[in-house]
GROMACS .gro file of N, CA and C in nm:
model
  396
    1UNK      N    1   0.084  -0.119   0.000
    1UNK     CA    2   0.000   0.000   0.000
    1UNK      C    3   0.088   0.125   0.000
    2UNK      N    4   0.043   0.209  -0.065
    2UNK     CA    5   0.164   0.323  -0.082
    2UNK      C    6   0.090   0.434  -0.010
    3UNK      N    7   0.193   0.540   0.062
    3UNK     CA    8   0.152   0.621   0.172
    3UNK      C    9   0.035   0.735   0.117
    4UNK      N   10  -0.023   0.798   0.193
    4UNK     CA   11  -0.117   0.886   0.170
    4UNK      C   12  -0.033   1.016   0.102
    5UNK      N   13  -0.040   1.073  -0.055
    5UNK     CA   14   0.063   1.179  -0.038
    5UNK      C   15  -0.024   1.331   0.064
    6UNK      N   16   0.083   1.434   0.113
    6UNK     CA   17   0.023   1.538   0.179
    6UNK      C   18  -0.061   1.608   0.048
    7UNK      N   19  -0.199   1.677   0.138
    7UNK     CA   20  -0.273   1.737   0.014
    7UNK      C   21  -0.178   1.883   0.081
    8UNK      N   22  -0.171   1.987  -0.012
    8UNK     CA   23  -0.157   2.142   0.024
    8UNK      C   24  -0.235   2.235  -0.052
    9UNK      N   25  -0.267   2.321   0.001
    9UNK     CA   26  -0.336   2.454  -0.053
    9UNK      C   27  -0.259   2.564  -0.016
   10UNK      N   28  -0.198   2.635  -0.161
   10UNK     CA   29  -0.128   2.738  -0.111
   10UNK      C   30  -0.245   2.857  -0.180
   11UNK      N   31  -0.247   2.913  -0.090
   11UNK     CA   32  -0.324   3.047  -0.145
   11UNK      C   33  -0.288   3.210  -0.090
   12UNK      N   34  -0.336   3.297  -0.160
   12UNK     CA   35  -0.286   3.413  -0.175
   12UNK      C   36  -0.417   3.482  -0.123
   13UNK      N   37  -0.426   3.484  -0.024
   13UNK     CA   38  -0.539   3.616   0.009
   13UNK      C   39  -0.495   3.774   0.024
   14UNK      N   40  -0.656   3.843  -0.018
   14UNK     CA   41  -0.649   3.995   0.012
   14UNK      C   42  -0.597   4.046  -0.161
   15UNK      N   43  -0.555   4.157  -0.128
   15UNK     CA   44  -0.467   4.216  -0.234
   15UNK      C   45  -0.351   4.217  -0.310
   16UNK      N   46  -0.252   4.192  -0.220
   16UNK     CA   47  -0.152   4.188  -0.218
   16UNK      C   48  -0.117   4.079  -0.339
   17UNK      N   49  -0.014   4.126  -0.474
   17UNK     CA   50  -0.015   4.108  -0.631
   17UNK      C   51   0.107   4.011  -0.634
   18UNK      N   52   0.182   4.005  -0.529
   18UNK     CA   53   0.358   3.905  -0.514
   18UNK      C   54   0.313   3.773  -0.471
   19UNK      N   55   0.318   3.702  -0.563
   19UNK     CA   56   0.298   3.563  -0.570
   19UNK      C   57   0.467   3.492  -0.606
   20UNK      N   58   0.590   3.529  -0.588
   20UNK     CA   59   0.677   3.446  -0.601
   20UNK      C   60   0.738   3.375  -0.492
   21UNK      N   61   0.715   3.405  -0.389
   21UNK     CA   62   0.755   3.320  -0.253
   21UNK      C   63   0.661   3.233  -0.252
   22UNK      N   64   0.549   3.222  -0.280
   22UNK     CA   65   0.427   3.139  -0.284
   22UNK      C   66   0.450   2.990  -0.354
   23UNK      N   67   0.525   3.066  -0.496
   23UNK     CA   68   0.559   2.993  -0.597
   23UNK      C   69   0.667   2.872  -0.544
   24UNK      N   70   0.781   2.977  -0.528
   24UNK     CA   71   0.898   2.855  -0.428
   24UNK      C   72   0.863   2.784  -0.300
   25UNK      N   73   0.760   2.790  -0.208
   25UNK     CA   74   0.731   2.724  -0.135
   25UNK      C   75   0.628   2.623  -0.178
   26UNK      N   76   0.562   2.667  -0.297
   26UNK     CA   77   0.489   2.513  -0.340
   26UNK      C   78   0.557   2.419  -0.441
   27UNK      N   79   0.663   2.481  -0.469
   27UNK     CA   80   0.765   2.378  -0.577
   27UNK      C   81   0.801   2.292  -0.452
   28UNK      N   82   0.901   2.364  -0.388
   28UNK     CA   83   0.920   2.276  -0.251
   28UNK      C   84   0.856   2.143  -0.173
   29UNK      N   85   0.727   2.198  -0.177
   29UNK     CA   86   0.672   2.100  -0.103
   29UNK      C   87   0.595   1.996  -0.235
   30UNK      N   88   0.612   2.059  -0.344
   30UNK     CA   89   0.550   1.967  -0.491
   30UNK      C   90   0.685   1.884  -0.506
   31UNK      N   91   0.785   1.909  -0.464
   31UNK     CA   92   0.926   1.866  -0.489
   31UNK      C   93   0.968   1.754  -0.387
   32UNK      N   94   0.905   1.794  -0.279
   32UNK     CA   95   0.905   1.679  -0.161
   32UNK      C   96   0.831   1.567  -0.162
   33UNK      N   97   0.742   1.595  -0.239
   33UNK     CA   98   0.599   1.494  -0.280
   33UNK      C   99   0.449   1.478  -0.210
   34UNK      N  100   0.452   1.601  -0.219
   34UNK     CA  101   0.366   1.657  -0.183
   34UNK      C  102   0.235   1.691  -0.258
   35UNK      N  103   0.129   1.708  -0.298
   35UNK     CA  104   0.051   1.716  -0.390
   35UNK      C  105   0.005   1.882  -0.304
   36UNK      N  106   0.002   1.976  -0.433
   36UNK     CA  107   0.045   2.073  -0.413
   36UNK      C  108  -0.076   2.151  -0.548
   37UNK      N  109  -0.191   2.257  -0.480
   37UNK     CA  110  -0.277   2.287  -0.516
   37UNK      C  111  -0.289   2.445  -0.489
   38UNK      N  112  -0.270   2.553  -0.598
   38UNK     CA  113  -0.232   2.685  -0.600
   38UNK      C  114  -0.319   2.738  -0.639
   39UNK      N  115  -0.410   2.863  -0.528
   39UNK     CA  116  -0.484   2.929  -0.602
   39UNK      C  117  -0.508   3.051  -0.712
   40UNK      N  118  -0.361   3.099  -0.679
   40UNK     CA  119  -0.357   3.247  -0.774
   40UNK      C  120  -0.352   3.318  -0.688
   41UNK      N  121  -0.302   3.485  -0.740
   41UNK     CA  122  -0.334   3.554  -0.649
   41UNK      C  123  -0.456   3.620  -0.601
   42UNK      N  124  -0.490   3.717  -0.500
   42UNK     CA  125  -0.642   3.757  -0.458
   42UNK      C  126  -0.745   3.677  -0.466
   43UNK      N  127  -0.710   3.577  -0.335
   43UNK     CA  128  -0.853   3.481  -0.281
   43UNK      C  129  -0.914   3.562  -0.182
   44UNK      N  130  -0.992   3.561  -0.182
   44UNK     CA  131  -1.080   3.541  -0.052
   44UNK      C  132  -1.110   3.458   0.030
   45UNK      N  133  -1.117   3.493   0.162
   45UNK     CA  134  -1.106   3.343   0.286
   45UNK      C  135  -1.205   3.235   0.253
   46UNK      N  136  -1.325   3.290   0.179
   46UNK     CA  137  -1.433   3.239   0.101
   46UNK      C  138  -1.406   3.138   0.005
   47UNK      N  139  -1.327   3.173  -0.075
   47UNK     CA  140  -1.304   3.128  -0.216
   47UNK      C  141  -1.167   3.002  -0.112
   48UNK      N  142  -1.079   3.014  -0.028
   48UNK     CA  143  -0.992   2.985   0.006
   48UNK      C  144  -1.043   2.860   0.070
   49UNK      N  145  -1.128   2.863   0.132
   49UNK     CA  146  -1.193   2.778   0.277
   49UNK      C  147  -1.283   2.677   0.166
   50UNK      N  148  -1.361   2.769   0.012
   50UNK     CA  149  -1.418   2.602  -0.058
   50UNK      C  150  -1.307   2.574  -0.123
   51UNK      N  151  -1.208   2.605  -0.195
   51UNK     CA  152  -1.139   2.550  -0.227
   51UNK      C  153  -1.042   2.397  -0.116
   52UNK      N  154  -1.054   2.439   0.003
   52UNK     CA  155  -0.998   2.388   0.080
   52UNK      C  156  -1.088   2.236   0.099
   53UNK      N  157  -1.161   2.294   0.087
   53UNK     CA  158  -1.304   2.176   0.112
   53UNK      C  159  -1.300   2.088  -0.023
   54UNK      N  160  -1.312   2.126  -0.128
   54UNK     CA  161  -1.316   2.082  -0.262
   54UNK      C  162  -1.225   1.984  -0.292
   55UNK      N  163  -1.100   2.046  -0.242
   55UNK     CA  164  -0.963   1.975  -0.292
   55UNK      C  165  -0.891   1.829  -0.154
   56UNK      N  166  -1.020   1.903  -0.054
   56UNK     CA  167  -1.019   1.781   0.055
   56UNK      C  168  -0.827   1.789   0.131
   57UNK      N  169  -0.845   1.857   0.172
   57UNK     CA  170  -0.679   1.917   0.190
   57UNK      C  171  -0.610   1.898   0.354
   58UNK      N  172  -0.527   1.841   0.361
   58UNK     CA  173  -0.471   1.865   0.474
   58UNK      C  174  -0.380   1.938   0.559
   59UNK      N  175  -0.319   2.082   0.457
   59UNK     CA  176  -0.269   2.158   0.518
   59UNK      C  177  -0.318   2.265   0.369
   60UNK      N  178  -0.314   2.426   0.488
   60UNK     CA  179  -0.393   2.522   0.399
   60UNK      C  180  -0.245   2.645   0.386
   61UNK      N  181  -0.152   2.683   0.352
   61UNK     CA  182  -0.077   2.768   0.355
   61UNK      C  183  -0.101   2.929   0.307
   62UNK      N  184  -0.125   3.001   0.359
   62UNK     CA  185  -0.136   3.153   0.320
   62UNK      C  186  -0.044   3.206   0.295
   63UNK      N  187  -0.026   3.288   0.199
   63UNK     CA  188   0.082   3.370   0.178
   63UNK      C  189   0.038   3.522   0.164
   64UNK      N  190   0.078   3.609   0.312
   64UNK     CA  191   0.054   3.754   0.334
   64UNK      C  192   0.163   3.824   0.324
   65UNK      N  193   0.130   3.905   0.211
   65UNK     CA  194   0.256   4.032   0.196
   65UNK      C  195   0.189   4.185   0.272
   66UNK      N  196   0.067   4.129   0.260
   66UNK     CA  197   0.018   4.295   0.243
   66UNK      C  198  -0.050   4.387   0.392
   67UNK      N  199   0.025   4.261   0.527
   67UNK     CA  200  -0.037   4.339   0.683
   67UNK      C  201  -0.099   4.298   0.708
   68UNK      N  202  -0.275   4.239   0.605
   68UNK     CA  203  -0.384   4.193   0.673
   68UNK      C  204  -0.391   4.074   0.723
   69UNK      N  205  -0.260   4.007   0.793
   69UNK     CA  206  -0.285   3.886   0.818
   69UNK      C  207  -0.357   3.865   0.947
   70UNK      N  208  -0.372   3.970   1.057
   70UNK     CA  209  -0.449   3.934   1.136
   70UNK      C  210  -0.626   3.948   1.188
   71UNK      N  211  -0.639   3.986   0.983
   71UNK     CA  212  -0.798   3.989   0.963
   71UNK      C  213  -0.854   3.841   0.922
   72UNK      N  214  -0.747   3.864   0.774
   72UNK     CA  215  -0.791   3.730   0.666
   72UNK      C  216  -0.721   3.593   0.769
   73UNK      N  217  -0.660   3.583   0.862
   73UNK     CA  218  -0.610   3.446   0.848
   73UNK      C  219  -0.747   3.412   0.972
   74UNK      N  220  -0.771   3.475   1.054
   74UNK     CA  221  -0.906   3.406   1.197
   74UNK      C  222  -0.995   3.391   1.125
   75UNK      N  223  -1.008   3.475   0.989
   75UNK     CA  224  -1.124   3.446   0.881
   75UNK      C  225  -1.150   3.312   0.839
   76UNK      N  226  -1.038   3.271   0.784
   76UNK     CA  227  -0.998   3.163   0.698
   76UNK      C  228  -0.988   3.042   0.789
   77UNK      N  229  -0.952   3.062   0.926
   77UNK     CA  230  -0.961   2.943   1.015
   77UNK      C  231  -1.133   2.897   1.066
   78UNK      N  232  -1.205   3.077   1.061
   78UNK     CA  233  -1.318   3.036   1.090
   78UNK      C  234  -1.404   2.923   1.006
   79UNK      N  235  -1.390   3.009   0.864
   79UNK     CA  236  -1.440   2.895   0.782
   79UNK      C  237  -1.408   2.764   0.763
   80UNK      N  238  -1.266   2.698   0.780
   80UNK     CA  239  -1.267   2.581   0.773
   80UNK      C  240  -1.337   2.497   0.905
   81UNK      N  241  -1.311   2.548   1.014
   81UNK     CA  242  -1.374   2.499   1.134
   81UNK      C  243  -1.544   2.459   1.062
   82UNK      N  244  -1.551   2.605   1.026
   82UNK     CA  245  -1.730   2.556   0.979
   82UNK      C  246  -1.782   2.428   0.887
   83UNK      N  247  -1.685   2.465   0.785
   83UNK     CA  248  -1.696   2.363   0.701
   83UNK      C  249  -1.653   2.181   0.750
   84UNK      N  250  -1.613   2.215   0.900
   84UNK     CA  251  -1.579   2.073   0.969
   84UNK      C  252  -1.452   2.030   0.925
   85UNK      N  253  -1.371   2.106   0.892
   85UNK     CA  254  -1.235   2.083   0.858
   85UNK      C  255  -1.102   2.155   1.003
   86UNK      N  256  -1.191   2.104   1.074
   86UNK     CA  257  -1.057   2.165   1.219
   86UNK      C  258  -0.927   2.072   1.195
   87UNK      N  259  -0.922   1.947   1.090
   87UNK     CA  260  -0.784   1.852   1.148
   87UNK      C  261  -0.684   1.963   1.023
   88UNK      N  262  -0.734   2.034   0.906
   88UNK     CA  263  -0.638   2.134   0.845
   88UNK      C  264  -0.523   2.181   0.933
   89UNK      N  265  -0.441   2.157   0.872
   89UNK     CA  266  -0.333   2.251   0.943
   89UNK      C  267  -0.279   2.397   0.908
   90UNK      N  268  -0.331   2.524   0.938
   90UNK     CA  269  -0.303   2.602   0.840
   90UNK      C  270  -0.136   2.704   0.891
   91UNK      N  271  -0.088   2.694   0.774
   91UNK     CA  272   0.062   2.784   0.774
   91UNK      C  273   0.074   2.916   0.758
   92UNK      N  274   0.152   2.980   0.783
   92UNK     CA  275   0.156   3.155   0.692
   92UNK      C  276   0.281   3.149   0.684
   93UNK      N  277   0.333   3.241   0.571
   93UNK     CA  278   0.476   3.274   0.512
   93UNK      C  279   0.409   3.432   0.490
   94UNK      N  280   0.495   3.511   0.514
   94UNK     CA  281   0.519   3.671   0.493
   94UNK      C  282   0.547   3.749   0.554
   95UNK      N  283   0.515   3.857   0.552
   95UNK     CA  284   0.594   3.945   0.657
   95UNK      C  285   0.501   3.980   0.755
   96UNK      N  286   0.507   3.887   0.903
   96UNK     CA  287   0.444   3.857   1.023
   96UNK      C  288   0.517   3.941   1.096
   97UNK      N  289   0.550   4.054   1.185
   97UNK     CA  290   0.528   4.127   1.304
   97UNK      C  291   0.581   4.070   1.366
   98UNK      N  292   0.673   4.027   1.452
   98UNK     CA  293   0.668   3.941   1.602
   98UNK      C  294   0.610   3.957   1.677
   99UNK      N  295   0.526   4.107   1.717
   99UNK     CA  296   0.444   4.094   1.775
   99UNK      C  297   0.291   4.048   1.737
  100UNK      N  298   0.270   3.962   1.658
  100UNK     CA  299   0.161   3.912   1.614
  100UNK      C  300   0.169   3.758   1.617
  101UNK      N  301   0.297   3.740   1.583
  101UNK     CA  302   0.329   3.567   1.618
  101UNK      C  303   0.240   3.480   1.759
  102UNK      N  304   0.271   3.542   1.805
  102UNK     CA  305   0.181   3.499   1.977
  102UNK      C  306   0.053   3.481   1.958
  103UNK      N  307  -0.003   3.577   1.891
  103UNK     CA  308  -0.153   3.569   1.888
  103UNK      C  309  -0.193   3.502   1.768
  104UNK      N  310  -0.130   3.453   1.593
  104UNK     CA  311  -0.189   3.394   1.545
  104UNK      C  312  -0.111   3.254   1.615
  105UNK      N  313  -0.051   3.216   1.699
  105UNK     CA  314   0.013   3.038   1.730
  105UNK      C  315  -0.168   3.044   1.816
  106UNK      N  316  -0.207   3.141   1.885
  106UNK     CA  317  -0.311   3.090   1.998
  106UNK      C  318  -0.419   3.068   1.942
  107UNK      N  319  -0.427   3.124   1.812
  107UNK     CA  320  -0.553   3.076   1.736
  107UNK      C  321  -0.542   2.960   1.641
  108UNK      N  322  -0.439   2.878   1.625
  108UNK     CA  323  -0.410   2.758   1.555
  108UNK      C  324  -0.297   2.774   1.494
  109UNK      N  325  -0.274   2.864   1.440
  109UNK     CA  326  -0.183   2.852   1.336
  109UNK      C  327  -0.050   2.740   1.353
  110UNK      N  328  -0.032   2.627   1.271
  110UNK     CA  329   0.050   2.562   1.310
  110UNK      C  330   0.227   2.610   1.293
  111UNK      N  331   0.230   2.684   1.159
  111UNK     CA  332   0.358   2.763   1.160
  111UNK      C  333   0.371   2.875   1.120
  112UNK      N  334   0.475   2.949   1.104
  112UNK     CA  335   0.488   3.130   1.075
  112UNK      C  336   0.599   3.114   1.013
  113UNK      N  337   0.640   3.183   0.869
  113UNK     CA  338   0.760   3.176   0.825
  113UNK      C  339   0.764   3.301   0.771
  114UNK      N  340   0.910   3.375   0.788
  114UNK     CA  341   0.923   3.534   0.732
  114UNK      C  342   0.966   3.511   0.624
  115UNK      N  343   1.014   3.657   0.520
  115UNK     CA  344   1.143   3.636   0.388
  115UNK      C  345   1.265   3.546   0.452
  116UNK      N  346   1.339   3.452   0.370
  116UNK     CA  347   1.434   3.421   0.365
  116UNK      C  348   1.405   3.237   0.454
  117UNK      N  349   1.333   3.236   0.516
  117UNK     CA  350   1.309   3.112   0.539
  117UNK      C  351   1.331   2.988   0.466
  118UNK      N  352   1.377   2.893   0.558
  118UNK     CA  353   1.464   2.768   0.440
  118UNK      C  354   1.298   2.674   0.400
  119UNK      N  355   1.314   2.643   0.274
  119UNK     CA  356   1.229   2.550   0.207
  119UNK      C  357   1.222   2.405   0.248
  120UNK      N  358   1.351   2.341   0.299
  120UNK     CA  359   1.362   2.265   0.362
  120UNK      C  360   1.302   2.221   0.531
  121UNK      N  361   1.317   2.379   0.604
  121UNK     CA  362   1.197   2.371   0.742
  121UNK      C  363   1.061   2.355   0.706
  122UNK      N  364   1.029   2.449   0.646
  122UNK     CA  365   0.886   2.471   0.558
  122UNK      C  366   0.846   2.323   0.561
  123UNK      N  367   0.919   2.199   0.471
  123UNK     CA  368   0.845   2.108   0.429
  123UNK      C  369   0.865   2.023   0.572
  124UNK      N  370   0.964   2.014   0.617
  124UNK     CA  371   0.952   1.949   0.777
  124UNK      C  372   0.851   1.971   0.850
  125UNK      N  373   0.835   2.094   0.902
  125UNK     CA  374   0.764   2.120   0.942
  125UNK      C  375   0.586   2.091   0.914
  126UNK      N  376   0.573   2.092   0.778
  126UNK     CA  377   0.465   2.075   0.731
  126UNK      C  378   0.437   1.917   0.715
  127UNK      N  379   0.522   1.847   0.745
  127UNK     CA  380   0.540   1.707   0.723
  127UNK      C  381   0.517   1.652   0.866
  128UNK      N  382   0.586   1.734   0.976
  128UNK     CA  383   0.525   1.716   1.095
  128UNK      C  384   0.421   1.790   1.187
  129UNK      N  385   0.378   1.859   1.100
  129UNK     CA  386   0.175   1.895   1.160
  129UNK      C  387   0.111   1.782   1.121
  130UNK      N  388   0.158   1.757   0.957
  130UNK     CA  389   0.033   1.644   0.907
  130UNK      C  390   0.044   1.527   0.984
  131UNK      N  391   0.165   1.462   1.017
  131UNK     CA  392   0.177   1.346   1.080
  131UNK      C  393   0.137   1.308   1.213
  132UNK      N  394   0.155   1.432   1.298
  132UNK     CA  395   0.019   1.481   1.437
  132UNK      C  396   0.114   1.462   1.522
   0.00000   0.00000   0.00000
């Protein structure tokens, strides 16, 4: 029997138009063997949370350039909760605050990654949320 591969959802919420860190963190984890599902840029937590549902996913990755991460991401957790998807694990990569780190870990977030972050933690890491 061959292993379950990880599902991922990388998506781009809000405004914010820089989708190339997005890009190298889903090669990465498409590279690790990962099955690896990209929405484009400017989702909505809406569009983010059915997609999440649709594609039946086990980790949801955001990618925030643009500040609003501590609107769109409690958004985006709300909806999957709704949709009965609490075992998601959801990630963020961008430019996170340290003082904001504290408060999205208390609302789930399983990891936080800034610019320059290795691709190699990224997929560890993401390899050990899914595995529990």
């Amino acid at each position: 029997m061959t292993e379950k591969k990880i599902r991922v959802l990388v998506a781009k919420p809000g405004l914010d138009g820089h989708d190339r860190g997005a890009k190298v963190v889903a090669r990465a984890l498409r590279d690790a063997g990962m099955e690896v599902i990209y929405t484009g840029l400017r989702q909505t937590p809406e569009m983010i949370a059915e997609a999440a549902l649709q594609e039946d996913v086990d980790v949801v990755g955001l990618s925030i350039l643009s500040g609003a991460h501590m609107a769109l991401t409690p958004r985006v957790m709300e909806l999957l909760k709704a949709n009965g998807q609490t075992h998601v694990k959801v990630f963020i990569g961008g430019i996170i605050p340290d003082e904001d780190m504290h408060s999205l870990k208390e609302m789930g977030v399983a990891g936080i990654f800034g610019p320059g972050a290795s691709t190699d933690d990224i997929v560890r890491d993401v390899q050990m949320a899914v595995a529990g």
